[in-house]
GROMACS .gro file of C-alpha atoms in nm:
model
  458
    1MET     CA    1   0.430  -9.619  -8.024
    2PHE     CA    2   0.223  -9.921  -8.025
    3THR     CA    3  -0.027 -10.008  -8.301
    4LYS     CA    4  -0.262 -10.188  -8.104
    5VAL     CA    5  -0.335 -10.280  -7.764
    6LEU     CA    6  -0.514 -10.542  -7.525
    7ILE     CA    7  -0.693 -10.405  -7.192
    8ALA     CA    8  -0.669 -10.699  -6.938
    9ASN     CA    9  -0.932 -10.553  -6.743
   10ARG     CA   10  -1.300 -10.428  -6.682
   11GLY     CA   11  -1.535 -10.174  -6.606
   12GLU     CA   12  -1.406  -9.783  -6.579
   13ILE     CA   13  -1.028  -9.865  -6.546
   14ALA     CA   14  -1.091 -10.036  -6.888
   15VAL     CA   15  -1.298  -9.756  -7.068
   16ARG     CA   16  -1.030  -9.497  -6.916
   17ILE     CA   17  -0.713  -9.709  -7.115
   18ILE     CA   18  -0.939  -9.759  -7.415
   19ARG     CA   19  -0.996  -9.412  -7.432
   20ALA     CA   20  -0.610  -9.300  -7.399
   21CYS     CA   21  -0.538  -9.543  -7.618
   22HIS     CA   22  -0.752  -9.403  -7.922
   23GLU     CA   23  -0.630  -9.043  -7.844
   24LEU     CA   24  -0.293  -9.145  -7.935
   25GLY     CA   25  -0.453  -9.364  -8.252
   26ILE     CA   26  -0.361  -9.675  -8.065
   27GLN     CA   27  -0.637  -9.944  -8.145
   28THR     CA   28  -0.753 -10.145  -7.887
   29VAL     CA   29  -0.866 -10.505  -7.786
   30ALA     CA   30  -1.092 -10.536  -7.499
   31VAL     CA   31  -1.128 -10.899  -7.346
   32TYR     CA   32  -1.466 -10.985  -7.130
   33SER     CA   33  -1.625 -11.243  -6.968
   34GLU     CA   34  -1.978 -11.401  -7.068
   35ALA     CA   35  -2.088 -11.166  -6.785
   36ASP     CA   36  -1.994 -10.832  -6.956
   37ARG     CA   37  -2.098 -10.898  -7.291
   38GLU     CA   38  -2.284 -10.623  -7.331
   39ALA     CA   39  -2.023 -10.393  -7.101
   40LEU     CA   40  -1.955 -10.028  -7.240
   41HIS     CA   41  -1.563 -10.139  -7.271
   42THR     CA   42  -1.663 -10.361  -7.505
   43GLN     CA   43  -1.846 -10.140  -7.721
   44LEU     CA   44  -1.560  -9.877  -7.720
   45ALA     CA   45  -1.273 -10.111  -7.832
   46THR     CA   46  -1.159 -10.161  -8.162
   47GLN     CA   47  -1.215 -10.509  -8.087
   48ALA     CA   48  -1.379 -10.757  -7.815
   49ILE     CA   49  -1.302 -11.096  -7.731
   50CYS     CA   50  -1.449 -11.330  -7.478
   51ILE     CA   51  -1.194 -11.473  -7.261
   52GLY     CA   52  -1.456 -11.672  -7.048
   53PRO     CA   53  -1.704 -11.744  -6.816
   54ALA     CA   54  -1.849 -11.509  -6.583
   55LYS     CA   55  -1.596 -11.657  -6.267
   56ALA     CA   56  -1.305 -11.424  -6.248
   57SER     CA   57  -1.081 -11.687  -6.212
   58ASP     CA   58  -1.188 -11.857  -6.570
   59SER     CA   59  -1.188 -11.491  -6.759
   60TYR     CA   60  -0.996 -11.202  -6.602
   61LEU     CA   61  -0.765 -11.427  -6.416
   62ASN     CA   62  -0.713 -11.665  -6.713
   63MET     CA   63  -0.397 -11.549  -6.844
   64THR     CA   64  -0.367 -11.848  -7.101
   65SER     CA   65  -0.717 -11.707  -7.242
   66ILE     CA   66  -0.571 -11.331  -7.255
   67LEU     CA   67  -0.266 -11.403  -7.396
   68SER     CA   68  -0.402 -11.599  -7.667
   69ALA     CA   69  -0.643 -11.341  -7.735
   70ALA     CA   70  -0.345 -11.097  -7.779
   71VAL     CA   71  -0.171 -11.347  -8.034
   72VAL     CA   72  -0.489 -11.400  -8.213
   73THR     CA   73  -0.537 -11.049  -8.240
   74GLY     CA   74  -0.233 -10.931  -8.313
   75ALA     CA   75  -0.160 -10.689  -7.995
   76GLN     CA   76   0.194 -10.556  -7.950
   77ALA     CA   77   0.130 -10.497  -7.541
   78ILE     CA   78  -0.126 -10.591  -7.263
   79HIS     CA   79  -0.233 -10.333  -6.985
   80PRO     CA   80  -0.354 -10.488  -6.698
   81GLY     CA   81  -0.530 -10.180  -6.520
   82PHE     CA   82  -0.546 -10.247  -6.141
   83GLY     CA   83  -0.664 -10.541  -5.975
   84PHE     CA   84  -0.678 -10.894  -6.136
   85LEU     CA   85  -0.347 -10.981  -6.319
   86SER     CA   86  -0.145 -10.643  -6.294
   87GLU     CA   87   0.057 -10.713  -6.008
   88ASN     CA   88   0.099 -11.103  -6.122
   89SER     CA   89   0.454 -11.148  -6.203
   90ALA     CA   90   0.394 -11.454  -6.322
   91PHE     CA   91   0.163 -11.329  -6.588
   92ALA     CA   92   0.416 -11.027  -6.676
   93THR     CA   93   0.707 -11.329  -6.741
   94MET     CA   94   0.437 -11.486  -6.951
   95CYS     CA   95   0.449 -11.182  -7.165
   96GLU     CA   96   0.776 -11.102  -7.176
   97GLU     CA   97   0.842 -11.465  -7.285
   98MET     CA   98   0.606 -11.419  -7.566
   99ASN     CA   99   0.742 -11.066  -7.674
  100ILE     CA  100   0.422 -10.914  -7.575
  101ARG     CA  101   0.472 -10.589  -7.379
  102PHE     CA  102   0.354 -10.620  -7.063
  103ILE     CA  103   0.280 -10.255  -6.945
  104GLY     CA  104   0.396 -10.162  -6.618
  105PRO     CA  105   0.730 -10.281  -6.450
  106SER     CA  106   0.956 -10.581  -6.491
  107SER     CA  107   0.821 -10.916  -6.374
  108THR     CA  108   1.133 -10.919  -6.135
  109ILE     CA  109   1.018 -10.619  -5.985
  110ILE     CA  110   0.694 -10.678  -5.966
  111ASP     CA  111   0.773 -10.994  -5.765
  112LEU     CA  112   1.014 -10.852  -5.565
  113MET     CA  113   0.792 -10.553  -5.473
  114GLY     CA  114   0.483 -10.754  -5.425
  115ASN     CA  115   0.604 -10.936  -5.170
  116LYS     CA  116   0.567 -10.728  -4.851
  117ALA     CA  117   0.836 -10.916  -4.629
  118ASN     CA  118   1.075 -10.860  -4.922
  119ALA     CA  119   0.987 -10.558  -5.009
  120ARG     CA  120   1.044 -10.437  -4.652
  121LYS     CA  121   1.398 -10.536  -4.687
  122THR     CA  122   1.493 -10.380  -4.995
  123MET     CA  123   1.354 -10.032  -4.830
  124ILE     CA  124   1.557 -10.072  -4.594
  125ALA     CA  125   1.880 -10.165  -4.819
  126ALA     CA  126   1.772  -9.852  -4.992
  127GLY     CA  127   1.782  -9.615  -4.687
  128VAL     CA  128   1.420  -9.567  -4.647
  129PRO     CA  129   1.242  -9.545  -4.339
  130VAL     CA  130   1.054  -9.831  -4.246
  131THR     CA  131   0.765  -9.912  -3.986
  132PRO     CA  132   0.946 -10.156  -3.702
  133GLY     CA  133   0.823 -10.495  -3.786
  134SER     CA  134   0.928 -10.880  -3.805
  135GLU     CA  135   1.274 -10.912  -3.999
  136GLY     CA  136   1.105 -11.225  -4.252
  137TYR     CA  137   0.825 -11.450  -4.231
  138ILE     CA  138   0.626 -11.555  -3.946
  139SER     CA  139   0.557 -11.932  -3.959
  140SER     CA  140   0.393 -12.020  -3.590
  141TYR     CA  141   0.167 -11.833  -3.411
  142GLU     CA  142   0.444 -11.898  -3.130
  143GLU     CA  143   0.677 -11.692  -3.316
  144ALA     CA  144   0.421 -11.410  -3.370
  145VAL     CA  145   0.360 -11.399  -3.016
  146ALA     CA  146   0.783 -11.343  -2.975
  147GLN     CA  147   0.774 -11.061  -3.269
  148ALA     CA  148   0.462 -10.893  -3.117
  149GLU     CA  149   0.631 -10.892  -2.719
  150LYS     CA  150   0.933 -10.750  -2.888
  151ILE     CA  151   0.802 -10.471  -3.113
  152GLY     CA  152   0.519 -10.388  -2.878
  153TYR     CA  153   0.146 -10.394  -2.931
  154PRO     CA  154  -0.061 -10.310  -3.081
  155VAL     CA  155   0.065 -10.454  -3.439
  156ILE     CA  156  -0.122 -10.513  -3.714
  157LEU     CA  157  -0.069 -10.879  -3.939
  158LYS     CA  158   0.016 -10.847  -4.295
  159ALA     CA  159   0.003 -11.111  -4.570
  160ALA     CA  160   0.337 -11.093  -4.730
  161ALA     CA  161   0.197 -11.131  -5.106
  162GLY     CA  162  -0.150 -10.917  -4.966
  163GLY     CA  163  -0.273 -10.620  -5.117
  164GLY     CA  164  -0.631 -10.493  -5.092
  165GLY     CA  165  -0.678 -10.523  -4.713
  166LYS     CA  166  -0.691 -10.885  -4.768
  167GLY     CA  167  -0.497 -11.090  -4.522
  168MET     CA  168  -0.447 -10.808  -4.267
  169ARG     CA  169  -0.549 -10.814  -3.872
  170LYS     CA  170  -0.493 -10.565  -3.610
  171VAL     CA  171  -0.438 -10.668  -3.277
  172TYR     CA  172  -0.414 -10.495  -2.973
  173GLN     CA  173  -0.323 -10.728  -2.685
  174GLU     CA  174  -0.193 -11.107  -2.669
  175ASN     CA  175  -0.542 -11.271  -2.605
  176GLY     CA  176  -0.646 -11.138  -2.957
  177LEU     CA  177  -0.332 -11.251  -3.184
  178GLU     CA  178  -0.406 -11.614  -3.199
  179ALA     CA  179  -0.727 -11.613  -3.333
  180ALA     CA  180  -0.617 -11.307  -3.525
  181PHE     CA  181  -0.317 -11.507  -3.670
  182SER     CA  182  -0.560 -11.808  -3.771
  183GLN     CA  183  -0.782 -11.601  -3.946
  184ALA     CA  184  -0.538 -11.375  -4.124
  185LYS     CA  185  -0.298 -11.676  -4.261
  186ALA     CA  186  -0.675 -11.843  -4.393
  187GLU     CA  187  -0.776 -11.529  -4.563
  188ALA     CA  188  -0.430 -11.487  -4.713
  189LYS     CA  189  -0.455 -11.816  -4.854
  190ALA     CA  190  -0.756 -11.796  -4.994
  191ALA     CA  191  -0.725 -11.463  -5.147
  192PHE     CA  192  -0.367 -11.487  -5.262
  193GLY     CA  193  -0.290 -11.864  -5.256
  194ASP     CA  194   0.008 -11.782  -5.034
  195ASP     CA  195  -0.055 -11.766  -4.617
  196ARG     CA  196   0.289 -11.677  -4.546
  197MET     CA  197   0.249 -11.326  -4.252
  198TYR     CA  198   0.469 -11.061  -4.152
  199LEU     CA  199   0.424 -10.827  -3.859
  200GLU     CA  200   0.429 -10.453  -3.792
  201LYS     CA  201   0.371 -10.208  -3.500
  202ILE     CA  202   0.050  -9.974  -3.578
  203ILE     CA  203   0.145  -9.659  -3.608
  204THR     CA  204  -0.148  -9.450  -3.433
  205PRO     CA  205  -0.297  -9.198  -3.482
  206ALA     CA  206  -0.163  -9.145  -3.869
  207ARG     CA  207  -0.237  -9.064  -4.245
  208HIS     CA  208  -0.197  -9.249  -4.497
  209ILE     CA  209  -0.025  -9.056  -4.773
  210GLU     CA  210   0.094  -9.198  -5.078
  211VAL     CA  211   0.354  -9.055  -5.366
  212GLN     CA  212   0.267  -9.124  -5.751
  213ILE     CA  213   0.601  -9.210  -5.931
  214LEU     CA  214   0.711  -9.273  -6.305
  215GLY     CA  215   1.009  -9.380  -6.433
  216ASP     CA  216   1.135  -9.477  -6.799
  217SER     CA  217   1.404  -9.679  -6.904
  218PHE     CA  218   1.676  -9.458  -6.933
  219GLY     CA  219   1.671  -9.420  -6.540
  220ASN     CA  220   1.443  -9.127  -6.525
  221VAL     CA  221   1.244  -9.100  -6.219
  222VAL     CA  222   0.969  -8.804  -6.130
  223HIS     CA  223   0.742  -8.795  -5.873
  224LEU     CA  224   0.359  -8.645  -5.908
  225GLY     CA  225   0.347  -8.526  -5.537
  226GLU     CA  226   0.106  -8.735  -5.332
  227ARG     CA  227  -0.249  -8.820  -5.236
  228ASP     CA  228  -0.383  -8.825  -4.883
  229CYS     CA  229  -0.596  -9.185  -4.866
  230SER     CA  230  -0.651  -9.179  -4.512
  231LEU     CA  231  -1.027  -9.187  -4.524
  232GLN     CA  232  -1.073  -9.593  -4.510
  233ARG     CA  233  -1.316  -9.836  -4.399
  234ASN     CA  234  -1.173 -10.204  -4.411
  235HIS     CA  235  -0.837 -10.099  -4.482
  236GLN     CA  236  -1.053 -10.030  -4.819
  237LYS     CA  237  -1.018  -9.645  -4.969
  238VAL     CA  238  -1.321  -9.436  -4.959
  239LEU     CA  239  -1.192  -9.086  -5.094
  240GLU     CA  240  -0.866  -8.927  -5.152
  241GLU     CA  241  -0.734  -8.600  -5.188
  242SER     CA  242  -0.449  -8.445  -5.306
  243PRO     CA  243  -0.252  -8.195  -5.188
  244SER     CA  244  -0.250  -8.367  -4.854
  245THR     CA  245  -0.314  -8.086  -4.569
  246PHE     CA  246  -0.154  -8.253  -4.298
  247ILE     CA  247   0.207  -8.297  -4.407
  248THR     CA  248   0.457  -8.026  -4.372
  249GLU     CA  249   0.635  -7.838  -4.687
  250THR     CA  250   0.926  -8.017  -4.561
  251THR     CA  251   0.767  -8.349  -4.525
  252ARG     CA  252   0.622  -8.310  -4.884
  253LYS     CA  253   0.977  -8.266  -4.987
  254ALA     CA  254   1.133  -8.551  -4.794
  255MET     CA  255   0.849  -8.810  -4.905
  256GLY     CA  256   0.898  -8.692  -5.252
  257ASP     CA  257   1.283  -8.752  -5.200
  258VAL     CA  258   1.241  -9.075  -5.057
  259ALA     CA  259   1.049  -9.234  -5.357
  260ILE     CA  260   1.250  -9.122  -5.602
  261ARG     CA  261   1.541  -9.255  -5.417
  262ALA     CA  262   1.320  -9.617  -5.386
  263ALA     CA  263   1.244  -9.609  -5.749
  264LYS     CA  264   1.588  -9.561  -5.867
  265HIS     CA  265   1.724  -9.831  -5.604
  266VAL     CA  266   1.516 -10.112  -5.776
  267GLY     CA  267   1.535  -9.960  -6.125
  268TYR     CA  268   1.176  -9.903  -6.158
  269THR     CA  269   0.971  -9.843  -6.505
  270ASN     CA  270   0.627  -9.746  -6.565
  271ALA     CA  271   0.358  -9.613  -6.325
  272GLY     CA  272   0.399  -9.707  -5.951
  273THR     CA  273   0.284  -9.559  -5.623
  274ILE     CA  274   0.497  -9.559  -5.285
  275GLU     CA  275   0.271  -9.575  -4.983
  276PHE     CA  276   0.385  -9.443  -4.645
  277LEU     CA  277   0.237  -9.393  -4.303
  278VAL     CA  278   0.307  -9.036  -4.153
  279ASP     CA  279   0.250  -9.011  -3.758
  280ALA     CA  280   0.195  -8.668  -3.539
  281GLU     CA  281   0.490  -8.577  -3.522
  282GLN     CA  282   0.586  -8.579  -3.921
  283ARG     CA  283   0.791  -8.886  -3.907
  284PHE     CA  284   0.703  -9.112  -4.194
  285TYR     CA  285   0.727  -9.514  -4.264
  286PHE     CA  286   0.687  -9.683  -4.573
  287MET     CA  287   0.391  -9.961  -4.586
  288GLU     CA  288   0.417 -10.096  -4.938
  289MET     CA  289   0.487  -9.995  -5.335
  290ASN     CA  290   0.203 -10.089  -5.589
  291THR     CA  291   0.366 -10.209  -5.913
  292ARG     CA  292   0.069 -10.031  -6.106
  293ILE     CA  293  -0.169  -9.796  -6.203
  294GLN     CA  294  -0.382  -9.702  -5.894
  295VAL     CA  295  -0.783  -9.641  -5.855
  296GLU     CA  296  -0.722  -9.301  -5.745
  297HIS     CA  297  -0.493  -9.207  -6.000
  298PRO     CA  298  -0.734  -8.928  -6.155
  299VAL     CA  299  -0.652  -8.706  -5.866
  300THR     CA  300  -0.299  -8.673  -5.950
  301GLU     CA  301  -0.372  -8.621  -6.276
  302MET     CA  302  -0.636  -8.335  -6.246
  303ALA     CA  303  -0.371  -8.196  -5.976
  304THR     CA  304  -0.089  -8.208  -6.215
  305GLY     CA  305  -0.223  -8.186  -6.548
  306ILE     CA  306  -0.012  -8.477  -6.664
  307ASP     CA  307  -0.208  -8.786  -6.822
  308ILE     CA  308  -0.017  -9.046  -6.676
  309VAL     CA  309  -0.142  -9.370  -6.868
  310LYS     CA  310  -0.019  -9.192  -7.149
  311GLU     CA  311   0.318  -9.184  -7.016
  312GLN     CA  312   0.277  -9.541  -6.899
  313LEU     CA  313   0.181  -9.615  -7.282
  314ARG     CA  314   0.480  -9.420  -7.384
  315ILE     CA  315   0.743  -9.548  -7.132
  316ALA     CA  316   0.614  -9.960  -7.227
  317SER     CA  317   0.721  -9.857  -7.593
  318GLY     CA  318   1.068  -9.742  -7.525
  319GLU     CA  319   0.995  -9.394  -7.505
  320PRO     CA  320   1.162  -9.143  -7.224
  321LEU     CA  321   0.959  -8.910  -6.983
  322SER     CA  322   0.791  -8.637  -7.138
  323PHE     CA  323   0.878  -8.402  -6.869
  324THR     CA  324   1.099  -8.328  -6.608
  325GLN     CA  325   1.063  -8.282  -6.213
  326ASP     CA  326   1.081  -7.895  -6.278
  327ASP     CA  327   0.759  -7.943  -6.471
  328VAL     CA  328   0.543  -8.083  -6.215
  329ALA     CA  329   0.318  -7.861  -6.029
  330ILE     CA  330   0.026  -7.953  -5.819
  331THR     CA  331  -0.218  -7.684  -5.818
  332GLY     CA  332  -0.525  -7.616  -5.674
  333HIS     CA  333  -0.687  -7.881  -5.442
  334THR     CA  334  -0.863  -8.192  -5.606
  335ILE     CA  335  -1.055  -8.442  -5.443
  336GLU     CA  336  -1.181  -8.821  -5.552
  337CYS     CA  337  -1.543  -8.987  -5.435
  338ARG     CA  338  -1.547  -9.389  -5.517
  339ILE     CA  339  -1.934  -9.480  -5.591
  340ASN     CA  340  -1.977  -9.819  -5.504
  341ALA     CA  341  -2.288 -10.062  -5.559
  342GLU     CA  342  -2.374 -10.092  -5.179
  343ASN     CA  343  -2.585 -10.005  -4.942
  344PRO     CA  344  -2.367  -9.895  -4.656
  345ALA     CA  345  -2.734  -9.889  -4.436
  346LEU     CA  346  -2.752 -10.287  -4.449
  347GLY     CA  347  -2.341 -10.338  -4.369
  348PHE     CA  348  -2.225 -10.231  -4.713
  349ARG     CA  349  -2.415 -10.468  -4.873
  350PRO     CA  350  -2.295 -10.527  -5.229
  351SER     CA  351  -2.619 -10.481  -5.484
  352SER     CA  352  -2.619 -10.517  -5.854
  353GLY     CA  353  -2.864 -10.571  -6.120
  354LYS     CA  354  -2.970 -10.315  -6.392
  355ILE     CA  355  -2.953  -9.969  -6.390
  356ASP     CA  356  -3.300  -9.841  -6.474
  357TYR     CA  357  -3.173  -9.476  -6.477
  358LEU     CA  358  -2.870  -9.280  -6.514
  359PHE     CA  359  -2.760  -8.915  -6.488
  360LEU     CA  360  -2.436  -8.840  -6.445
  361PRO     CA  361  -2.296  -8.504  -6.348
  362SER     CA  362  -2.156  -8.279  -6.599
  363GLY     CA  363  -2.059  -7.963  -6.661
  364GLY     CA  364  -1.879  -7.670  -6.476
  365ASN     CA  365  -1.524  -7.623  -6.444
  366GLY     CA  366  -1.303  -7.870  -6.273
  367LEU     CA  367  -1.548  -8.205  -6.234
  368ARG     CA  368  -1.430  -8.538  -6.396
  369VAL     CA  369  -1.634  -8.862  -6.376
  370GLU     CA  370  -1.481  -9.171  -6.482
  371SER     CA  371  -1.787  -9.506  -6.520
  372ALA     CA  372  -1.825  -9.750  -6.766
  373MET     CA  373  -2.200  -9.740  -6.692
  374TYR     CA  374  -2.491  -9.682  -6.889
  375GLY     CA  375  -2.863  -9.661  -6.861
  376GLY     CA  376  -3.003 -10.000  -6.906
  377TYR     CA  377  -2.633 -10.200  -6.789
  378MET     CA  378  -2.702 -10.468  -6.571
  379ILE     CA  379  -2.412 -10.459  -6.303
  380PRO     CA  380  -2.288 -10.832  -6.240
  381PRO     CA  381  -2.249 -10.965  -5.886
  382PHE     CA  382  -1.887 -11.095  -5.999
  383TYR     CA  383  -1.644 -10.819  -5.945
  384ASP     CA  384  -1.546 -10.535  -5.729
  385SER     CA  385  -1.857 -10.304  -5.633
  386MET     CA  386  -1.715  -9.959  -5.761
  387ILE     CA  387  -1.872  -9.848  -6.028
  388ALA     CA  388  -1.832  -9.461  -6.070
  389LYS     CA  389  -1.545  -9.185  -5.981
  390ILE     CA  390  -1.626  -8.861  -5.918
  391ILE     CA  391  -1.310  -8.621  -5.920
  392THR     CA  392  -1.336  -8.239  -5.878
  393LYS     CA  393  -1.068  -7.983  -5.851
  394GLY     CA  394  -1.071  -7.643  -5.711
  395ASP     CA  395  -0.851  -7.326  -5.631
  396ASP     CA  396  -0.865  -7.443  -5.269
  397ARG     CA  397  -0.989  -7.725  -5.083
  398SER     CA  398  -1.337  -7.523  -4.974
  399GLU     CA  399  -1.413  -7.500  -5.358
  400ALA     CA  400  -1.346  -7.833  -5.446
  401ILE     CA  401  -1.508  -8.002  -5.187
  402ALA     CA  402  -1.839  -7.737  -5.292
  403LYS     CA  403  -1.809  -7.926  -5.608
  404MET     CA  404  -1.794  -8.240  -5.471
  405ARG     CA  405  -2.134  -8.207  -5.309
  406ARG     CA  406  -2.285  -8.043  -5.575
  407ALA     CA  407  -2.189  -8.341  -5.809
  408LEU     CA  408  -2.321  -8.600  -5.580
  409GLN     CA  409  -2.661  -8.397  -5.547
  410GLU     CA  410  -2.711  -8.390  -5.911
  411LEU     CA  411  -2.576  -8.780  -5.952
  412VAL     CA  412  -2.923  -9.047  -5.990
  413ILE     CA  413  -2.854  -9.387  -6.017
  414GLU     CA  414  -3.172  -9.598  -6.002
  415GLY     CA  415  -3.215  -9.984  -6.004
  416VAL     CA  416  -2.905 -10.088  -5.721
  417ASP     CA  417  -2.789  -9.916  -5.436
  418THR     CA  418  -2.484  -9.733  -5.392
  419ASN     CA  419  -2.307  -9.541  -5.128
  420GLN     CA  420  -2.387  -9.183  -5.279
  421PHE     CA  421  -2.522  -9.042  -4.971
  422PHE     CA  422  -2.296  -9.179  -4.758
  423GLN     CA  423  -2.012  -8.980  -4.925
  424GLU     CA  424  -2.228  -8.696  -4.909
  425ASP     CA  425  -2.232  -8.700  -4.540
  426ILE     CA  426  -1.868  -8.739  -4.487
  427LEU     CA  427  -1.813  -8.434  -4.720
  428GLN     CA  428  -2.075  -8.239  -4.440
  429ASP     CA  429  -1.862  -8.416  -4.107
  430PRO     CA  430  -1.729  -8.115  -3.948
  431ASN     CA  431  -1.426  -8.329  -3.902
  432PHE     CA  432  -1.351  -8.395  -4.240
  433ILE     CA  433  -1.414  -8.019  -4.334
  434SER     CA  434  -1.137  -7.909  -4.076
  435GLY     CA  435  -0.890  -8.189  -4.217
  436ASP     CA  436  -0.933  -8.350  -3.858
  437TYR     CA  437  -0.900  -8.740  -3.900
  438ASP     CA  438  -0.654  -9.045  -3.960
  439THR     CA  439  -0.713  -9.362  -4.128
  440GLU     CA  440  -0.912  -9.447  -3.795
  441TYR     CA  441  -1.149  -9.200  -3.814
  442LEU     CA  442  -1.398  -9.304  -4.049
  443GLN     CA  443  -1.414  -9.685  -3.881
  444ASN     CA  444  -1.390  -9.584  -3.516
  445VAL     CA  445  -1.541  -9.238  -3.501
  446PHE     CA  446  -1.739  -9.115  -3.826
  447LEU     CA  447  -1.938  -9.521  -3.857
  448LYS     CA  448  -2.012  -9.483  -3.475
  449THR     CA  449  -2.249  -9.221  -3.486
  450TRP     CA  450  -2.363  -9.226  -3.875
  451ALA     CA  451  -2.736  -9.285  -3.915
  452PRO     CA  452  -2.859  -9.333  -4.222
  453GLU     CA  453  -3.126  -9.123  -4.326
  454VAL     CA  454  -3.451  -9.351  -4.432
  455GLU     CA  455  -3.645  -9.104  -4.650
  456GLU     CA  456  -3.503  -9.112  -5.006
  457ARG     CA  457  -3.324  -8.767  -5.104
  458VAL     CA  458  -3.402  -8.568  -5.398
   0.00000   0.00000   0.00000
């Protein structure tokens, strides 16, 4: 096992990884930007090193500074968390060349699965069902027109190097394709430095269901069940739950088997997630593979009792998986709500500033909170707006929902705007309660009629 690990991230995921390391007796190195000098992860880590100015490109995306920090502190491994450099194959390669363990899959696999068009080809070769789409990249608008006509509208344009909902545009008829193609390419170029596009058929109505996997260097691969991530706004997940109430046991088993087959086909190691779209007839289609820990990994940890981050550390240090597929069991029902510093009543405008008062819900069986906030903390305006995750588990879905409502009612964050009340309203929505929703529901139905209350709720 490692004796010292550097965490190349910030916020709640950095805190989460630091805690797992310390529980395993591993010393930790936090890196931080000038804007994060007082951040919680810098206070909890064994050591903390400033790696640059507030701008992410000068700090959390600065590969040279991060690797220099690892060398100076004697860190044997780097955990990238999610976002930033977590799916950057060049960074993983640099780690490998410097004999620093990158806690994740190899750079070759990151490169293969990170390019969405190549990932499609690889999954087809593995016998994994994929959505109808273009073969390879689309280099021009004219080619996009031809491919869309071949596949049939509606279609979605996607950035080959994309992720996080960026570089994506839905097109329902040809007269909207030209503008969408131009916008998606520009957004992809700005976000990823790569404007190559591909095109897929839109599956609608559909559920977004992902399968968590773990693989070690001895050829063992297991799946930890599924998460239903269908409640989304602008392709961004808002609330996740496990198990899915939509898929049948037959579909659940088939998806798990396919996920393992896909991972073994590419020789996958460490934690990863395979995302599927599932249509009304229970047909499922590969969307993409995330070669990193997911934001919503606590859902699976609560559902199974397996610590995914600790397994990542063990696998990266050369140990085999500590359990087999037969040991994995999902019990009860788990829900996660993402708490963002934003104002839903003002178009989800991001919010930053000082947290004047904070009370995080605690106590009661089946409640977990992941956050890096504290009273007096200054939320910087430079990074992602997510500031906390609340996870609840009940014997069944109704109990998990009731616990989440209670937790959100207890949560108090003063000084910045949050989406707390928006999440409370989702939990009260009859269609959510009945499980009657899909990937389009939040954007095209719920938000069309949602009216935020002006008065403060207590």
